XYZ file of C-alpha atoms in Angstrom:
260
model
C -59.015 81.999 -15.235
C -62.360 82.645 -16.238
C -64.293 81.067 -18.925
C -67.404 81.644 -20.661
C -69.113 78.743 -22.548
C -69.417 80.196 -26.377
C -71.736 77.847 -27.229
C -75.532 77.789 -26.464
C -75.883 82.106 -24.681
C -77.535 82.093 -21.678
C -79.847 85.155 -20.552
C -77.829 85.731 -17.420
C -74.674 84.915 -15.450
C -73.042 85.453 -12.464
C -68.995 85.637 -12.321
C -67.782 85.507 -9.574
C -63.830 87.286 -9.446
C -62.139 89.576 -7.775
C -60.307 90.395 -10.894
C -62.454 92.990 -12.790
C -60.124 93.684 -15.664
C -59.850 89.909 -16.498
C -63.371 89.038 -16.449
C -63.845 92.627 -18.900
C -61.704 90.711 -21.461
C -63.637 87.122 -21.146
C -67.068 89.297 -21.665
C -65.319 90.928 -24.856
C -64.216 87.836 -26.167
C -67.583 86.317 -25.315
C -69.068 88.974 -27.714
C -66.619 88.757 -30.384
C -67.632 85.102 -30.338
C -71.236 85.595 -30.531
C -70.847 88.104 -33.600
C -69.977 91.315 -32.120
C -67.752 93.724 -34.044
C -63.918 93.402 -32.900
C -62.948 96.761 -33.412
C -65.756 98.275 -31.817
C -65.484 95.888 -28.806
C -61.752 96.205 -28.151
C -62.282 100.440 -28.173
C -65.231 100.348 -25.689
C -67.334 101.879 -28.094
C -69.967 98.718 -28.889
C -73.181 100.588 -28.567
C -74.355 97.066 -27.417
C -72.447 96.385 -24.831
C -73.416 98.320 -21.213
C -71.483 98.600 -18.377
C -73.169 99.829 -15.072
C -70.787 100.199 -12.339
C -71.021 101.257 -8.779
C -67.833 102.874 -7.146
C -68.125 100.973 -4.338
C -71.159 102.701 -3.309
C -74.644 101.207 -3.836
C -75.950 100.670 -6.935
C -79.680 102.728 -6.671
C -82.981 101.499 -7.414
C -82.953 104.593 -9.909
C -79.968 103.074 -11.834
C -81.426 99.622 -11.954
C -85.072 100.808 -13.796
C -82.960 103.568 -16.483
C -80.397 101.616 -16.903
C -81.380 97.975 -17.110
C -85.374 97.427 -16.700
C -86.253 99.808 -18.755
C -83.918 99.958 -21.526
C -83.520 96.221 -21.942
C -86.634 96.248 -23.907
C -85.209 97.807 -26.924
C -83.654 96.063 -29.634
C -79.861 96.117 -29.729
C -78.441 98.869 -32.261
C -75.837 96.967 -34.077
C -75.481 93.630 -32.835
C -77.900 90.674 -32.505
C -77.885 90.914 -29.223
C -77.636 93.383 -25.979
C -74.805 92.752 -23.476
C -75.219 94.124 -19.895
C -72.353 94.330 -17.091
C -73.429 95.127 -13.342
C -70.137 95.960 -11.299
C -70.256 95.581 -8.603
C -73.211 92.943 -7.759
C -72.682 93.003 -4.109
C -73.660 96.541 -4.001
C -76.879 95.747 -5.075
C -79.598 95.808 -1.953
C -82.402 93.450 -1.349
C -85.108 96.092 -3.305
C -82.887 96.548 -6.000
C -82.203 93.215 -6.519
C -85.882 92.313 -6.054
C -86.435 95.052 -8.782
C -84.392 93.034 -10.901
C -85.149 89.588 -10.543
C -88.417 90.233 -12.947
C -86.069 91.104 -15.673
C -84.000 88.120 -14.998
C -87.151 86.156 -15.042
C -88.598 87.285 -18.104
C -86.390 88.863 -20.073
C -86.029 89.997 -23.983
C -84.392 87.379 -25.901
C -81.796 89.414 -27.438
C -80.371 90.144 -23.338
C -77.451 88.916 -21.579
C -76.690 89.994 -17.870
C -73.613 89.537 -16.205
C -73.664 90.250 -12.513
C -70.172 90.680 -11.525
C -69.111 90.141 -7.944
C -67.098 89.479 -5.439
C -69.204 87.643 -3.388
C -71.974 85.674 -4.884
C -73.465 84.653 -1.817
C -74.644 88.350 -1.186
C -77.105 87.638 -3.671
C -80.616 86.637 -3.534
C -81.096 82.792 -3.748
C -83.523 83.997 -6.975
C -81.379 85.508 -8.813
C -78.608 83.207 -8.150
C -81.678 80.395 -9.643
C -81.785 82.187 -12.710
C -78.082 82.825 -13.479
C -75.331 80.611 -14.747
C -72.543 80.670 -12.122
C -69.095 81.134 -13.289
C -66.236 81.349 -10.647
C -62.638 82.846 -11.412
C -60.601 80.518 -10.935
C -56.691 80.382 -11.738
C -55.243 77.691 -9.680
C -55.240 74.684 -12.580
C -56.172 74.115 -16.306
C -58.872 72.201 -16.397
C -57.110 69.768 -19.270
C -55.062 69.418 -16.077
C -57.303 67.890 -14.031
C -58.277 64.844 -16.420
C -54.523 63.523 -15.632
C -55.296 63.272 -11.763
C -53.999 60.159 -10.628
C -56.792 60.152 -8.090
C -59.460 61.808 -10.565
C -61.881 58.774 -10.963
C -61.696 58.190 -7.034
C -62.826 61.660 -6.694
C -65.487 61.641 -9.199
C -66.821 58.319 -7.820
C -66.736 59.748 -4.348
C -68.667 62.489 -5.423
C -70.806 60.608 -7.494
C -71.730 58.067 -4.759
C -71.835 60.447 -1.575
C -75.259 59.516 -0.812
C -74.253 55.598 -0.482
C -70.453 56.098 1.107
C -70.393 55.213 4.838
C -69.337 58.428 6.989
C -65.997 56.419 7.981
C -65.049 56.825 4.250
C -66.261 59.892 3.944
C -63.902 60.709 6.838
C -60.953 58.737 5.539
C -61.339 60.797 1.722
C -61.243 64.331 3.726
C -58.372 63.561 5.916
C -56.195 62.406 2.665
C -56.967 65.799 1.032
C -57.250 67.660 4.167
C -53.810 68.059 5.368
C -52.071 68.621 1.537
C -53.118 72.385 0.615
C -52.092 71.852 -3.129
C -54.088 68.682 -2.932
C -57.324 70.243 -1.729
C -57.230 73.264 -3.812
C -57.107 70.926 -7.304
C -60.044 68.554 -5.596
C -61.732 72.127 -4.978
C -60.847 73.006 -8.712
C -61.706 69.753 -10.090
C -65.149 70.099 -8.013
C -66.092 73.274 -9.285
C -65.327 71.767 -12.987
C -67.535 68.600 -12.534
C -70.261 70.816 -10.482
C -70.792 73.485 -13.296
C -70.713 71.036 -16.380
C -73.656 69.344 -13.909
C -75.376 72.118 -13.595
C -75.491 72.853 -17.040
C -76.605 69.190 -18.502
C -79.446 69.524 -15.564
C -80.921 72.517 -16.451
C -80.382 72.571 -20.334
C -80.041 68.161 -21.112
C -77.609 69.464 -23.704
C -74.151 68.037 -23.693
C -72.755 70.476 -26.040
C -71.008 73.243 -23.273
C -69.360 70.620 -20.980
C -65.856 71.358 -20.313
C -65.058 67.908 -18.940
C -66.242 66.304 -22.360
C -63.976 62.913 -21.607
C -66.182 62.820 -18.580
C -69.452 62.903 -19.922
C -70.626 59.633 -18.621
C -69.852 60.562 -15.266
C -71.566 64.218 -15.303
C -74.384 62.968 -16.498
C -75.001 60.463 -13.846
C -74.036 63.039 -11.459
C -76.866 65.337 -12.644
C -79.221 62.050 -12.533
C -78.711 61.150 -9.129
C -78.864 64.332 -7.707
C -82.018 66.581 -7.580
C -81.620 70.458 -8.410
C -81.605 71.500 -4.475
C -79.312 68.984 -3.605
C -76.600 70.369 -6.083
C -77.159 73.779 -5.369
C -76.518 72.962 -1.887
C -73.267 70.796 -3.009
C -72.611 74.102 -4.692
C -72.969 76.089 -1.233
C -71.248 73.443 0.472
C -67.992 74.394 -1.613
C -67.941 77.447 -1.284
C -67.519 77.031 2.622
C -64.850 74.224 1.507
C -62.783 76.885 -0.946
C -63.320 79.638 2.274
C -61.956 76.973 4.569
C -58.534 76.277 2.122
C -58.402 80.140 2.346
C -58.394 80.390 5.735
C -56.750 77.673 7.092
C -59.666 76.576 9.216
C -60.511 72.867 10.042
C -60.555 72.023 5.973
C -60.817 68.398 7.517
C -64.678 69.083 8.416
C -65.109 71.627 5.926
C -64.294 68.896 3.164
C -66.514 65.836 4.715
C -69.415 68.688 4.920
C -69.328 69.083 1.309
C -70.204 65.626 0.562
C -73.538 65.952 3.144
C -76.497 66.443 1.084
């Protein structure tokens, strides 16, 4: 499952799937929300909507100035606004993606960039810093996760990690630990809480939270944490949702998270 807020359109994102067909439709639908035509969408043929892909090999410095730098300073043709798609992200090298970042920083205000990838932790911590992070992810609906009988124990835990002693920090991650369905909703319900957090830090706007019946709670989360103490949370699960993959020692991997 991947979801794009529709609401306030950020200059650039980073999705994070291995599905490329299903994020293709969430970008189309993205458009059609934001005022693109439908029938020119659904064909491929929206003049405003650019898709630079790799084929597995590396995307060249070349491709990056033509493609993106230089043509993302004019206007879009039919639309409002210009949509860019970079498949495959990870096959972007340090220059290249050093090439970009200026255009990330600074860019025109009709622009959206998606970076696409497999593996967002290839990518430069500065261009990660100026993209919204979206991760696929199809294990639960998150209208799911607000009937968790254990939902407001999580959110507390999280919430509180700085003031929990490490004995209940260790008592939390051996509950989850050993239950794989368990730890892969608390990793789902995580990513949930950490990107409506994200978003109320950066923007103060409660308008594109997903967990709206949680509200209170993400905004205390985003007040009691500063920006490089979530991004690390953010890091820190990652390792947690590779650990659940892998079957390594998810006990550690889970108490980890919570050390910021």
């Amino acid at each position: 499952m991947i979801r794009i807020p529709y609401g306030k359109v950020y200059n650039a994102y980073i999705i994070e799937t291995y599905n490329y067909e299903l994020v293709k439709n969430a970008i189309k639908e993205f458009a059609i929300a934001n005022g693109f035509d439908s029938n020119l969408v659904y064909s491929d043929n929206h003049p405003d909507i650019l898709y630079i892909e790799s084929d597995d090999k590396l995307i060249s410095i070349a491709t990056i100035r033509s493609d993106i730098i230089e043509s993302s300073v004019f206007a879009p043709k039919v639309a409002d606004r210009k949509i860019y798609v970079i498949y495959d992200a990870v096959n972007i090298e340090e220059k290249q993606q050093n090439a970009l970042l200026k255009t990330l920083e600074e860019p025109p205000e009709f622009d959206t960039f998606f970076l696409v990838t497999s593996n967002a932790n290839k990518l430069l911590p500065t261009i990660k810093s100026r993209c919204v992070m979206i991760k696929d992810n199809d294990e639960i609906d998150y209208k799911e996760l607000l009937n968790l009988e254990y939902l407001t124990d999580a959110i507390n835990m999280l919430a509180n990690t700085k003031y929990v002693s490490v004995s209940d920090k260790m008592i939390f991650a051996e509950n989850f630990a050993g239950k794989d369905n368990m730890l892969k909703t608390l990793i789902s319900l995580y990513r949930y809480i950490l990107r409506d957090v994200m978003l109320y830090k950066f923007t103060l706007s409660k308008k594109s939270l997903m967990l709206k019946e949680r509200e209170e709670d993400i905004i205390a989360i985003a007040n009691s944490f500063t920006t490089e103490e979530l991004g690390k949370m953010v890091d820190n699960l990652d390792k947690l949702a590779d650990a659940n993959r892998y079957y390594v020692n998810k006990k550690l991997a889970l108490f980890n998270f919570f050390e910021v």
